[in-house]
């Protein structure tokens, strides 16, 4: 009898613990951090960040991105306002100033409604040494401006590398805070993974394209010195047949060139690069991606190509998130999830970064790929082959924050908070990477959320969140 009673007590205790645990596991954390609800204002056009560099035909809006598939190339872009000027980039390695080389590029212009662009130059420098600092000059012949960049280390499995993450940046005072925090973060991001929505010029009357120019001048202070890896967002569409503009992505496509041909893509909106120990696949939420489309066919060939012995870290960038528990843009990524989530699981993608929602959210490793219309299996489940989904559309644009969340917090959502900020992905070696998210209200180095990511190919163990403040 005595034993029976003890059994009963134990059973009750176990049930209690289980129910508490179940409650605990129901959702992740919704941060209690409250920021002011003020919309952020765009910085006025005469702000310091938008200053036109002095001098006749001085190059402005200088930005670089990776120029080939492995990181030995750099694509340099800039705008000259008065005349086409020179298409040449002069460059030299820091340790050998006597050996100056040059590369020649192209120049183009475009019209949008009643706006005519400046002379937009694109020049790819190839055959650089890995892991080397180079200086470069543009504006040869008239006002010459000098910048520098550091090439990545050679592609390989245990090469540490640090990426920054920003999305939906815009050009408000908050955008400037986000960029400043990224620049001052002691983690020192070396390459920016930008998840779409750049200037928000389309929010202005007639898509005022001078706001593309101000954005280019604002971001030059970072994007001229480290590559920004571009993803197209909905604010890049600039699709407005009412004013005669029916070619999607016209300003973006002319201004932000990417090395898509190096990955045998047929479009600048989806492509891949290798950088250090990472293989980065950029997808387009706003180009056709159904079965048989060009993007689908490219991705079909692309995922099997990734050699995780060479590049252990498989990262996907897109604009519209597949897992999002905010009310804003809720389920907008669903059609793409239905199309591609099973591949992310099959090919063990480590992490998928997206923007679009003006807030931060990190998922558990979950998948939802068992559903077949009739079996009713349509709930996300824990899946250690699945990526972590991180939404980082909190760059600070003037549409403001997405504060309204679906309730209760779904179990797949590990952490969510509506604050502006940036992310750092610090790859340590083939098994370990550390992701941290830094809200703008804290010091540059403070982590509001962070997680050790264990590589899905080299390590199938579960991770645990750390240092959630
Ligand atoms: C908006 O910002 C102003 C100036 O910083 C401040 O006085 C005001 O309290 C803020 N409003 C809200 C709702 O936070
Ligand atoms: C300059 O750096 C490159 C790349 O690291 C190296 O191959 C070369 O030997 C260096 N040259 C000198 C003069 O140090
Ligand atoms: C710079 O490189 C050139 C060509 O490789 C070489 O001839 C020259 O000696 C180098 N200069 C220095 C200072 O190493
Ligand atoms: C373009 O048209 C708008 C609306 O009529 C006008 O406000 C703007 O000044 C025009 N811009 C140029 C460059 O003509
Ligand atoms: C700009 O450079 C071109 C080519 O070197 C030269 O012919 C022209 O005189 C320069 N213009 C000015 C205003 O310096
Ligand atoms: C933008 O931030 C920089 C610091 O990184 C500062 O020097 C500049 O004054 C800021 N500009 C505006 C308009 O906030
Ligand atoms: C994958 O990469 C490793 C390391 O670079 C190489 O040894 C191996 O041959 C590659 N495998 C394939 C199938 O290309
Ligand atoms: C990989 O990095 C992690 C985190 O820094 C470290 O704990 C681990 O020992 C490293 N693995 C190897 C093989 O160096």
Coordinates of C-alpha atoms and ligand atoms in Angstrom, one line a residue:
X1 CA 0.0 0.0 0.0
X2 CA 2.8 2.4 1.0
X3 CA 4.5 1.7 -2.3
X4 CA 1.4 2.3 -4.2
X5 CA 1.1 5.7 -2.6
X6 CA 4.6 6.7 -3.4
X7 CA 4.0 5.6 -7.0
X8 CA 1.0 7.8 -7.0
X9 CA 3.0 10.8 -5.7
X10 CA 5.7 10.2 -8.1
X11 CA 3.3 9.9 -11.0
X12 CA 1.6 13.2 -10.0
X13 CA 5.0 14.9 -9.7
X14 CA 6.1 13.6 -13.1
X15 CA 2.8 14.8 -14.6
X16 CA 3.3 18.2 -13.0
X17 CA 6.8 18.5 -14.3
X18 CA 5.8 17.5 -17.7
X19 CA 2.9 20.0 -17.9
X20 CA 5.3 22.8 -16.6
X21 CA 7.8 21.7 -19.2
X22 CA 5.1 21.6 -21.9
X23 CA 4.1 25.2 -21.0
X24 CA 7.7 26.2 -21.1
X25 CA 8.2 24.7 -24.5
X26 CA 5.0 26.1 -26.0
X27 CA 6.7 29.1 -27.4
X28 CA 10.0 30.8 -27.2
X29 CA 10.7 34.2 -25.7
X30 CA 9.0 37.4 -26.7
X31 CA 11.3 40.1 -25.4
X32 CA 9.9 42.4 -22.8
X33 CA 12.1 45.2 -24.1
X34 CA 9.9 48.2 -25.0
X35 CA 11.1 50.9 -27.3
X36 CA 9.3 54.1 -28.2
X37 CA 6.6 53.7 -30.9
X38 CA 7.8 56.8 -32.8
X39 CA 8.2 56.4 -36.5
X40 CA 11.7 57.2 -37.5
X41 CA 12.1 60.1 -39.9
X42 CA 14.2 60.1 -43.0
X43 CA 17.3 62.1 -42.7
X44 CA 16.9 65.4 -44.7
X45 CA 18.6 65.5 -48.1
X46 CA 21.1 68.1 -46.7
X47 CA 22.3 65.7 -44.0
X48 CA 26.0 65.1 -43.5
X49 CA 25.5 61.5 -44.6
X50 CA 24.3 62.5 -48.1
X51 CA 27.0 65.1 -48.9
X52 CA 28.1 65.1 -52.5
X53 CA 31.9 64.7 -52.6
X54 CA 33.6 67.9 -53.8
X55 CA 35.4 68.2 -57.2
X56 CA 34.4 68.1 -60.8
X57 CA 32.6 64.8 -61.7
X58 CA 33.7 63.3 -58.4
X59 CA 32.7 59.6 -58.1
X60 CA 30.0 59.1 -55.5
X61 CA 27.9 56.2 -54.2
X62 CA 30.9 53.9 -54.4
X63 CA 30.1 50.3 -53.4
X64 CA 31.7 46.9 -53.9
X65 CA 30.5 43.4 -53.9
X66 CA 32.1 40.0 -54.6
X67 CA 33.1 39.9 -58.3
X68 CA 33.5 36.2 -58.9
X69 CA 32.5 32.9 -57.4
X70 CA 35.4 32.4 -54.9
X71 CA 36.4 35.8 -53.7
X72 CA 39.4 36.6 -55.9
X73 CA 37.3 39.2 -57.7
X74 CA 35.7 42.5 -56.6
X75 CA 33.0 44.3 -58.5
X76 CA 33.4 48.1 -58.0
X77 CA 30.4 50.4 -58.8
X78 CA 30.2 54.2 -58.6
X79 CA 28.3 57.1 -60.1
X80 CA 29.7 60.2 -61.8
X81 CA 27.3 63.1 -62.0
X82 CA 28.5 65.4 -64.8
X83 CA 29.9 63.3 -67.6
X84 CA 30.7 59.6 -68.1
X85 CA 34.3 60.1 -67.2
X86 CA 36.7 57.1 -66.9
X87 CA 35.5 53.5 -66.5
X88 CA 39.0 52.5 -65.1
X89 CA 39.8 51.3 -61.6
X90 CA 43.4 51.5 -60.6
X91 CA 44.4 49.2 -57.8
X92 CA 47.4 47.8 -55.9
X93 CA 48.2 45.5 -53.0
X94 CA 49.0 47.3 -49.8
X95 CA 52.4 45.6 -49.7
X96 CA 53.4 46.5 -53.2
X97 CA 52.6 50.1 -54.1
X98 CA 55.0 50.0 -57.1
X99 CA 52.8 47.5 -58.9
X100 CA 49.7 49.4 -59.8
X101 CA 47.2 47.6 -62.1
X102 CA 44.1 48.7 -63.8
X103 CA 40.8 47.2 -64.9
X104 CA 38.2 48.7 -67.2
X105 CA 34.5 48.5 -66.8
X106 CA 31.3 49.8 -68.3
X107 CA 29.1 52.9 -67.8
X108 CA 25.3 53.0 -68.1
X109 CA 22.4 55.3 -67.4
X110 CA 18.7 54.8 -67.0
X111 CA 15.5 56.8 -67.0
X112 CA 12.7 56.4 -64.5
X113 CA 9.6 58.6 -65.1
X114 CA 11.1 62.1 -65.2
X115 CA 14.4 61.1 -63.6
X116 CA 17.6 60.5 -65.4
X117 CA 20.4 58.7 -63.5
X118 CA 24.0 59.8 -63.3
X119 CA 26.6 57.8 -65.1
X120 CA 26.7 54.5 -63.3
X121 CA 30.0 52.6 -63.6
X122 CA 30.6 48.9 -62.9
X123 CA 34.1 47.4 -63.1
X124 CA 35.1 43.9 -62.0
X125 CA 38.7 43.4 -60.8
X126 CA 39.8 39.8 -61.2
X127 CA 42.7 37.6 -60.2
X128 CA 43.4 39.2 -56.8
X129 CA 45.3 37.5 -54.1
X130 CA 43.4 36.0 -51.2
X131 CA 43.5 37.7 -47.7
X132 CA 45.2 40.8 -49.0
X133 CA 44.5 44.5 -48.5
X134 CA 44.1 46.4 -51.7
X135 CA 43.8 50.1 -52.4
X136 CA 41.7 51.3 -55.3
X137 CA 41.0 54.5 -57.1
X138 CA 38.0 55.6 -59.2
X139 CA 37.4 58.9 -61.1
X140 CA 40.6 58.7 -63.0
X141 CA 41.3 61.9 -65.0
X142 CA 39.2 64.3 -63.0
X143 CA 38.4 64.0 -59.3
X144 CA 40.1 60.8 -58.2
X145 CA 38.9 59.2 -54.9
X146 CA 40.8 56.4 -53.1
X147 CA 39.3 53.5 -51.1
X148 CA 40.4 50.0 -49.9
X149 CA 39.2 46.5 -49.3
X150 CA 40.5 43.3 -48.0
X151 CA 40.0 40.1 -50.0
X152 CA 38.7 37.0 -48.1
X153 CA 40.9 34.1 -47.2
X154 CA 41.0 31.2 -49.6
X155 CA 37.9 29.1 -49.6
X156 CA 38.3 26.2 -47.2
X157 CA 36.6 24.3 -44.4
X158 CA 38.0 25.7 -41.3
X159 CA 38.5 29.3 -42.3
X160 CA 37.0 31.7 -39.7
X161 CA 35.1 34.6 -41.1
X162 CA 32.7 37.3 -39.8
X163 CA 29.6 38.4 -41.7
X164 CA 27.3 41.3 -40.9
X165 CA 23.6 41.2 -41.4
X166 CA 21.3 44.1 -42.1
X167 CA 17.9 44.2 -43.8
X168 CA 15.3 46.8 -44.8
X169 CA 17.7 49.6 -44.1
X170 CA 16.2 52.8 -45.6
X171 CA 17.7 56.2 -44.8
X172 CA 16.3 57.4 -41.5
X173 CA 18.1 58.5 -38.3
X174 CA 17.6 54.9 -37.1
X175 CA 19.1 53.5 -40.4
X176 CA 22.2 55.6 -39.5
X177 CA 22.2 54.2 -36.0
X178 CA 22.1 50.7 -37.3
X179 CA 24.9 51.2 -39.7
X180 CA 27.0 53.0 -37.1
X181 CA 26.4 50.2 -34.6
X182 CA 27.5 47.7 -37.1
X183 CA 30.7 49.7 -37.9
X184 CA 31.6 50.1 -34.2
X185 CA 30.7 46.5 -33.2
X186 CA 34.0 45.0 -32.0
X187 CA 33.1 41.7 -33.7
X188 CA 34.2 43.5 -36.9
X189 CA 32.0 42.2 -39.7
X190 CA 34.0 41.8 -42.9
X191 CA 31.3 41.3 -45.4
X192 CA 27.7 42.5 -45.3
X193 CA 24.9 40.0 -46.1
X194 CA 22.1 42.4 -47.0
X195 CA 18.7 40.8 -47.1
X196 CA 16.9 43.3 -49.3
X197 CA 15.0 46.6 -49.3
X198 CA 17.7 49.2 -49.8
X199 CA 16.6 52.8 -50.3
X200 CA 12.8 52.9 -50.0
X201 CA 12.8 55.5 -52.8
X202 CA 9.6 53.9 -54.0
X203 CA 7.8 55.3 -50.9
X204 CA 8.3 58.8 -52.3
X205 CA 6.1 60.4 -54.9
X206 CA 6.9 59.0 -58.4
X207 CA 9.5 56.7 -56.8
X208 CA 11.8 59.8 -56.5
X209 CA 15.0 58.1 -57.7
X210 CA 17.1 60.9 -56.2
X211 CA 16.5 58.9 -53.0
X212 CA 18.4 56.0 -54.6
X213 CA 21.3 58.4 -55.0
X214 CA 21.1 59.7 -51.4
X215 CA 21.0 56.0 -50.2
X216 CA 24.1 55.3 -52.3
X217 CA 26.0 58.2 -50.7
X218 CA 24.8 57.2 -47.2
X219 CA 26.0 53.6 -47.4
X220 CA 29.3 54.4 -49.2
X221 CA 31.1 54.8 -46.0
X222 CA 30.8 51.1 -45.4
X223 CA 30.0 49.6 -48.8
X224 CA 33.0 51.1 -50.5
X225 CA 35.3 49.2 -48.1
X226 CA 33.6 45.9 -47.6
X227 CA 31.5 43.9 -50.0
X228 CA 27.7 44.0 -49.6
X229 CA 26.1 40.8 -50.9
X230 CA 22.8 42.0 -52.3
X231 CA 19.3 40.4 -52.1
X232 CA 16.4 41.9 -54.0
X233 CA 13.4 42.9 -51.8
X234 CA 9.9 44.2 -52.7
X235 CA 11.1 47.8 -52.4
X236 CA 13.5 47.1 -55.3
X237 CA 10.6 46.3 -57.7
X238 CA 9.8 49.9 -58.5
X239 CA 7.0 48.6 -60.6
X240 CA 4.5 51.4 -61.4
X241 CA 2.7 51.1 -64.7
X242 CA 0.5 54.1 -63.7
X243 CA 3.6 56.3 -64.4
X244 CA 4.8 54.2 -67.3
X245 CA 7.3 52.1 -65.3
X246 CA 6.5 48.5 -65.9
X247 CA 10.0 46.9 -65.9
X248 CA 10.5 45.4 -62.4
X249 CA 13.7 46.1 -60.6
X250 CA 14.9 48.8 -63.1
X251 CA 16.8 51.2 -60.7
X252 CA 18.1 48.3 -58.5
X253 CA 19.3 46.2 -61.5
X254 CA 21.1 49.2 -63.0
X255 CA 22.8 50.3 -59.8
X256 CA 23.6 47.1 -57.9
X257 CA 25.4 44.6 -60.1
X258 CA 26.2 41.1 -58.7
X259 CA 28.4 38.3 -60.1
X260 CA 25.5 36.1 -61.0
X261 CA 27.1 34.7 -64.2
X262 CA 29.9 33.2 -62.1
X263 CA 27.4 30.8 -60.6
X264 CA 25.8 30.1 -64.0
X265 CA 22.7 31.9 -63.0
X266 CA 20.8 33.7 -65.8
X267 CA 19.5 36.5 -63.6
X268 CA 21.1 38.9 -61.0
X269 CA 18.2 38.2 -58.6
X270 CA 19.4 34.6 -57.8
X271 CA 23.0 33.6 -57.6
X272 CA 25.6 32.1 -55.3
X273 CA 29.1 32.8 -54.0
X274 CA 31.7 31.0 -51.9
X275 CA 33.4 33.1 -49.3
X276 CA 35.9 31.6 -46.8
X277 CA 34.1 28.6 -45.3
X278 CA 30.6 29.7 -46.4
X279 CA 28.5 28.9 -49.5
X280 CA 25.9 31.6 -49.8
X281 CA 22.8 31.1 -52.0
X282 CA 20.7 34.2 -52.7
X283 CA 17.1 33.7 -53.7
X284 CA 14.5 36.1 -55.1
X285 CA 11.1 36.3 -53.3
X286 CA 9.9 38.5 -56.2
X287 CA 10.9 36.6 -59.2
X288 CA 9.0 33.5 -60.4
X289 CA 10.1 30.5 -58.4
X290 CA 7.4 27.8 -59.2
X291 CA 8.4 24.5 -60.7
X292 CA 10.1 24.8 -64.2
X293 CA 10.8 28.6 -63.7
X294 CA 14.4 29.7 -64.3
X295 CA 15.0 30.3 -60.6
X296 CA 13.7 26.8 -59.8
X297 CA 15.9 25.2 -62.4
X298 CA 18.9 27.0 -61.2
X299 CA 18.3 26.1 -57.6
X300 CA 17.7 22.5 -58.6
X301 CA 21.2 22.3 -59.9
X302 CA 22.7 24.5 -57.3
X303 CA 22.0 22.8 -54.0
X304 CA 23.6 19.4 -55.0
X305 CA 26.8 21.4 -56.1
X306 CA 27.6 22.5 -52.6
X307 CA 30.6 20.6 -51.3
X308 CA 30.4 20.7 -47.5
X309 CA 33.9 19.4 -47.2
X310 CA 35.1 22.6 -48.9
X311 CA 32.4 25.0 -47.6
X312 CA 30.8 23.6 -44.5
X313 CA 28.4 26.5 -44.0
X314 CA 25.4 26.6 -46.2
X315 CA 23.6 29.9 -45.9
X316 CA 20.5 31.1 -47.8
X317 CA 19.4 34.7 -48.1
X318 CA 16.0 35.8 -49.2
X319 CA 13.8 38.8 -48.5
X320 CA 10.4 37.4 -47.4
X321 CA 10.8 35.0 -44.4
X322 CA 9.4 31.5 -44.5
X323 CA 8.8 31.5 -40.7
X324 CA 7.4 34.7 -39.3
X325 CA 5.1 35.0 -36.3
X326 CA 4.5 38.8 -36.6
X327 CA 1.1 39.9 -37.9
X328 CA 2.9 42.0 -40.5
X329 CA 3.6 40.0 -43.6
X330 CA 2.2 36.9 -41.9
X331 CA 2.5 33.8 -44.2
X332 CA 3.7 35.9 -47.2
X333 CA 6.6 33.4 -47.5
X334 CA 4.3 30.4 -47.4
X335 CA 4.4 29.7 -51.2
X336 CA 8.1 29.7 -51.2
X337 CA 8.2 27.6 -48.1
X338 CA 6.0 25.0 -49.8
X339 CA 8.3 25.0 -52.8
X340 CA 11.8 24.9 -51.2
X341 CA 11.7 24.0 -47.5
X342 CA 12.2 20.3 -48.3
X343 CA 15.4 21.1 -50.1
X344 CA 16.7 23.2 -47.2
X345 CA 16.1 20.1 -45.0
X346 CA 17.5 17.6 -47.6
X347 CA 20.7 19.7 -48.1
X348 CA 21.0 20.6 -44.5
X349 CA 21.0 24.4 -44.9
X350 CA 22.5 25.9 -41.7
X351 CA 20.7 29.1 -41.5
X352 CA 18.2 31.1 -43.7
X353 CA 18.3 34.9 -43.3
X354 CA 15.4 37.1 -44.4
X355 CA 14.2 40.6 -43.9
X356 CA 10.8 42.1 -44.9
X357 CA 9.3 42.1 -41.4
X358 CA 10.6 45.2 -39.6
X359 CA 11.6 43.4 -36.4
X360 CA 13.9 40.5 -35.3
X361 CA 13.0 36.9 -34.9
X362 CA 14.9 33.6 -34.6
X363 CA 13.3 30.2 -35.0
X364 CA 14.1 26.8 -33.5
X365 CA 15.3 24.2 -36.0
X366 CA 12.0 23.1 -37.4
X367 CA 10.5 21.8 -40.6
X368 CA 7.0 21.4 -41.9
X369 CA 7.4 19.2 -45.0
X370 CA 5.3 16.1 -44.3
X371 CA 2.0 17.5 -45.5
X372 CA 0.5 16.0 -48.7
X373 CA -2.9 17.7 -48.8
X374 CA -4.7 14.7 -47.3
X375 CA -2.6 13.5 -44.3
X376 CA -3.2 16.5 -42.0
X377 CA 0.5 16.7 -41.1
X378 CA 0.9 20.4 -41.3
X379 CA 2.5 21.5 -38.0
X380 CA 6.1 22.4 -37.7
X381 CA 8.1 19.8 -35.9
X382 CA 11.6 19.8 -34.4
X383 CA 14.0 18.8 -37.1
X384 CA 17.8 18.8 -36.6
X385 CA 18.4 18.7 -40.3
X386 CA 16.4 22.0 -40.7
X387 CA 17.9 25.5 -40.8
X388 CA 17.5 28.1 -38.2
X389 CA 15.4 30.9 -39.7
X390 CA 16.4 34.4 -38.7
X391 CA 14.4 37.5 -39.7
X392 CA 16.4 40.6 -39.5
X393 CA 14.3 43.3 -41.4
X394 CA 15.0 45.7 -38.6
X395 CA 17.5 48.1 -40.3
X396 CA 15.4 51.2 -39.4
X397 CA 13.5 52.4 -42.5
X398 CA 10.8 55.0 -42.1
X399 CA 7.9 52.6 -42.3
X400 CA 8.6 51.9 -38.6
X401 CA 8.6 48.7 -36.6
X402 CA 6.3 45.7 -36.9
X403 CA 5.2 45.5 -33.3
X404 CA 2.1 43.4 -33.5
X405 CA 2.7 39.7 -33.0
X406 CA 0.6 36.6 -33.4
X407 CA -0.4 35.1 -30.0
X408 CA 0.5 32.9 -28.4
X409 CA 4.0 32.8 -29.7
X410 CA 4.3 29.6 -31.8
X411 CA 6.6 26.9 -30.6
X412 CA 8.9 27.3 -33.6
X413 CA 9.7 30.8 -32.6
X414 CA 12.6 30.9 -30.2
X415 CA 13.0 34.7 -29.8
X416 CA 11.3 37.7 -31.1
X417 CA 11.6 41.4 -30.5
X418 CA 10.5 44.6 -32.3
X419 CA 13.6 46.7 -32.2
X420 CA 16.0 48.0 -34.8
X421 CA 19.4 46.5 -34.9
X422 CA 21.9 44.4 -36.9
X423 CA 23.3 40.8 -36.7
X424 CA 26.8 39.3 -36.7
X425 CA 27.5 35.7 -38.0
X426 CA 30.9 34.7 -36.6
X427 CA 32.0 31.5 -38.2
X428 CA 34.7 29.9 -36.0
X429 CA 35.5 26.6 -37.8
X430 CA 33.6 23.9 -39.7
X431 CA 31.5 22.9 -36.7
X432 CA 30.9 26.2 -34.8
X433 CA 29.4 29.6 -35.6
X434 CA 28.1 32.2 -33.3
X435 CA 25.2 34.4 -34.3
X436 CA 24.4 37.5 -32.3
X437 CA 21.8 40.2 -32.7
X438 CA 22.4 43.7 -31.4
X439 CA 19.6 46.1 -30.8
X440 CA 20.3 49.8 -31.4
X441 CA 19.3 50.9 -27.9
X442 CA 22.2 49.0 -26.3
X443 CA 26.0 49.5 -26.6
X444 CA 27.6 48.3 -29.8
X445 CA 28.9 45.1 -28.4
X446 CA 25.8 44.1 -26.3
X447 CA 24.0 41.0 -27.5
X448 CA 20.2 41.1 -27.1
X449 CA 20.0 37.6 -28.5
X450 CA 22.6 35.0 -29.6
X451 CA 23.0 31.4 -30.4
X452 CA 25.8 28.9 -31.1
X453 CA 25.0 27.4 -34.5
X454 CA 26.4 23.9 -34.8
X455 CA 27.0 23.0 -38.4
X456 CA 24.3 20.7 -39.9
X457 CA 26.6 18.7 -42.0
X458 CA 29.5 18.3 -39.5
X459 CA 27.5 18.1 -36.3
X460 CA 23.9 17.0 -35.9
X461 CA 23.7 17.8 -32.2
X462 CA 21.1 20.2 -30.9
X463 CA 22.2 23.7 -30.1
X464 CA 21.2 25.8 -27.1
X465 CA 20.5 29.5 -26.9
X466 CA 23.0 31.4 -24.8
X467 CA 23.3 34.9 -23.4
X468 CA 19.7 35.9 -24.0
X469 CA 19.4 39.1 -22.0
Ligands
LIG1 C1 8.6 60.4 -29.6 O1 9.8 61.1 -29.5 C2 9.7 62.3 -28.8 C3 11.1 63.0 -28.9 O2 12.1 62.1 -28.7 C4 9.3 62.0 -27.3 O3 9.2 63.2 -26.6 C5 8.0 61.3 -27.3 O4 7.7 60.9 -26.0 C6 8.1 60.0 -28.2 N1 6.8 59.4 -28.3 C7 6.5 58.2 -28.0 C8 5.1 57.6 -28.2 O5 7.4 57.4 -27.7
LIG2 C1 52.3 40.8 -50.9 O1 51.2 40.0 -50.5 C2 50.9 38.9 -51.4 C3 49.7 38.2 -50.9 O2 49.7 38.0 -49.6 C4 52.1 37.9 -51.4 O3 51.9 36.9 -52.3 C5 53.3 38.7 -51.8 O4 54.4 37.9 -51.7 C6 53.5 39.9 -50.9 N1 54.7 40.7 -51.4 C7 55.5 41.3 -50.7 C8 56.5 42.1 -51.3 O5 55.5 41.2 -49.4
LIG3 C1 56.0 44.3 -56.5 O1 55.7 43.3 -57.5 C2 56.5 43.3 -58.6 C3 55.9 42.3 -59.6 O2 55.6 41.1 -59.0 C4 57.9 43.0 -58.3 O3 58.7 43.1 -59.4 C5 58.4 44.0 -57.2 O4 59.7 43.7 -56.8 C6 57.5 44.1 -56.1 N1 57.9 45.1 -55.2 C7 58.1 44.9 -53.9 C8 58.5 46.1 -53.1 O5 58.2 43.8 -53.4
LIG4 C1 9.2 65.0 -61.7 O1 7.8 65.1 -61.6 C2 7.4 65.5 -60.3 C3 5.8 65.6 -60.3 O2 5.4 66.4 -61.4 C4 8.0 66.8 -59.9 O3 7.6 67.2 -58.6 C5 9.5 66.7 -60.0 O4 10.1 68.0 -59.7 C6 9.9 66.3 -61.4 N1 11.3 66.0 -61.3 C7 12.1 66.3 -62.4 C8 13.5 66.0 -62.2 O5 11.7 66.9 -63.3
LIG5 C1 38.1 65.8 -67.0 O1 39.0 64.8 -67.5 C2 39.1 64.8 -68.9 C3 39.9 63.6 -69.4 O2 41.1 63.6 -68.6 C4 39.7 66.2 -69.4 O3 39.8 66.2 -70.8 C5 38.9 67.3 -68.8 O4 39.5 68.5 -69.2 C6 38.7 67.2 -67.3 N1 37.7 68.2 -66.9 C7 38.0 69.0 -65.9 C8 36.9 70.0 -65.6 O5 38.9 68.9 -65.2
LIG6 C1 25.1 59.5 -38.9 O1 26.0 58.8 -38.1 C2 27.3 59.3 -38.1 C3 28.2 58.4 -37.1 O2 28.4 57.2 -37.6 C4 27.4 60.7 -37.6 O3 28.7 61.2 -37.8 C5 26.4 61.5 -38.5 O4 26.4 62.9 -38.0 C6 25.0 60.9 -38.4 N1 24.2 61.7 -39.3 C7 22.9 61.9 -39.1 C8 22.1 62.7 -40.0 O5 22.3 61.4 -38.1
LIG7 C1 35.0 18.5 -52.1 O1 36.0 19.4 -51.6 C2 37.1 18.7 -51.1 C3 38.0 19.7 -50.5 O2 38.3 20.8 -51.4 C4 37.8 17.9 -52.3 O3 38.9 17.2 -51.8 C5 36.8 17.0 -52.9 O4 37.3 16.3 -54.0 C6 35.5 17.7 -53.3 N1 34.5 16.7 -53.7 C7 33.9 16.8 -54.8 C8 32.9 15.7 -55.1 O5 34.2 17.6 -55.7
LIG8 C1 35.6 25.0 -33.2 O1 35.3 26.3 -32.5 C2 34.7 26.0 -31.3 C3 34.2 27.4 -30.8 O2 35.2 28.3 -30.8 C4 35.7 25.3 -30.4 O3 35.1 25.1 -29.1 C5 36.1 24.0 -31.0 O4 37.1 23.4 -30.2 C6 36.6 24.3 -32.4 N1 36.9 23.0 -33.0 C7 38.1 22.7 -33.5 C8 38.3 21.4 -34.1 O5 39.0 23.5 -33.4

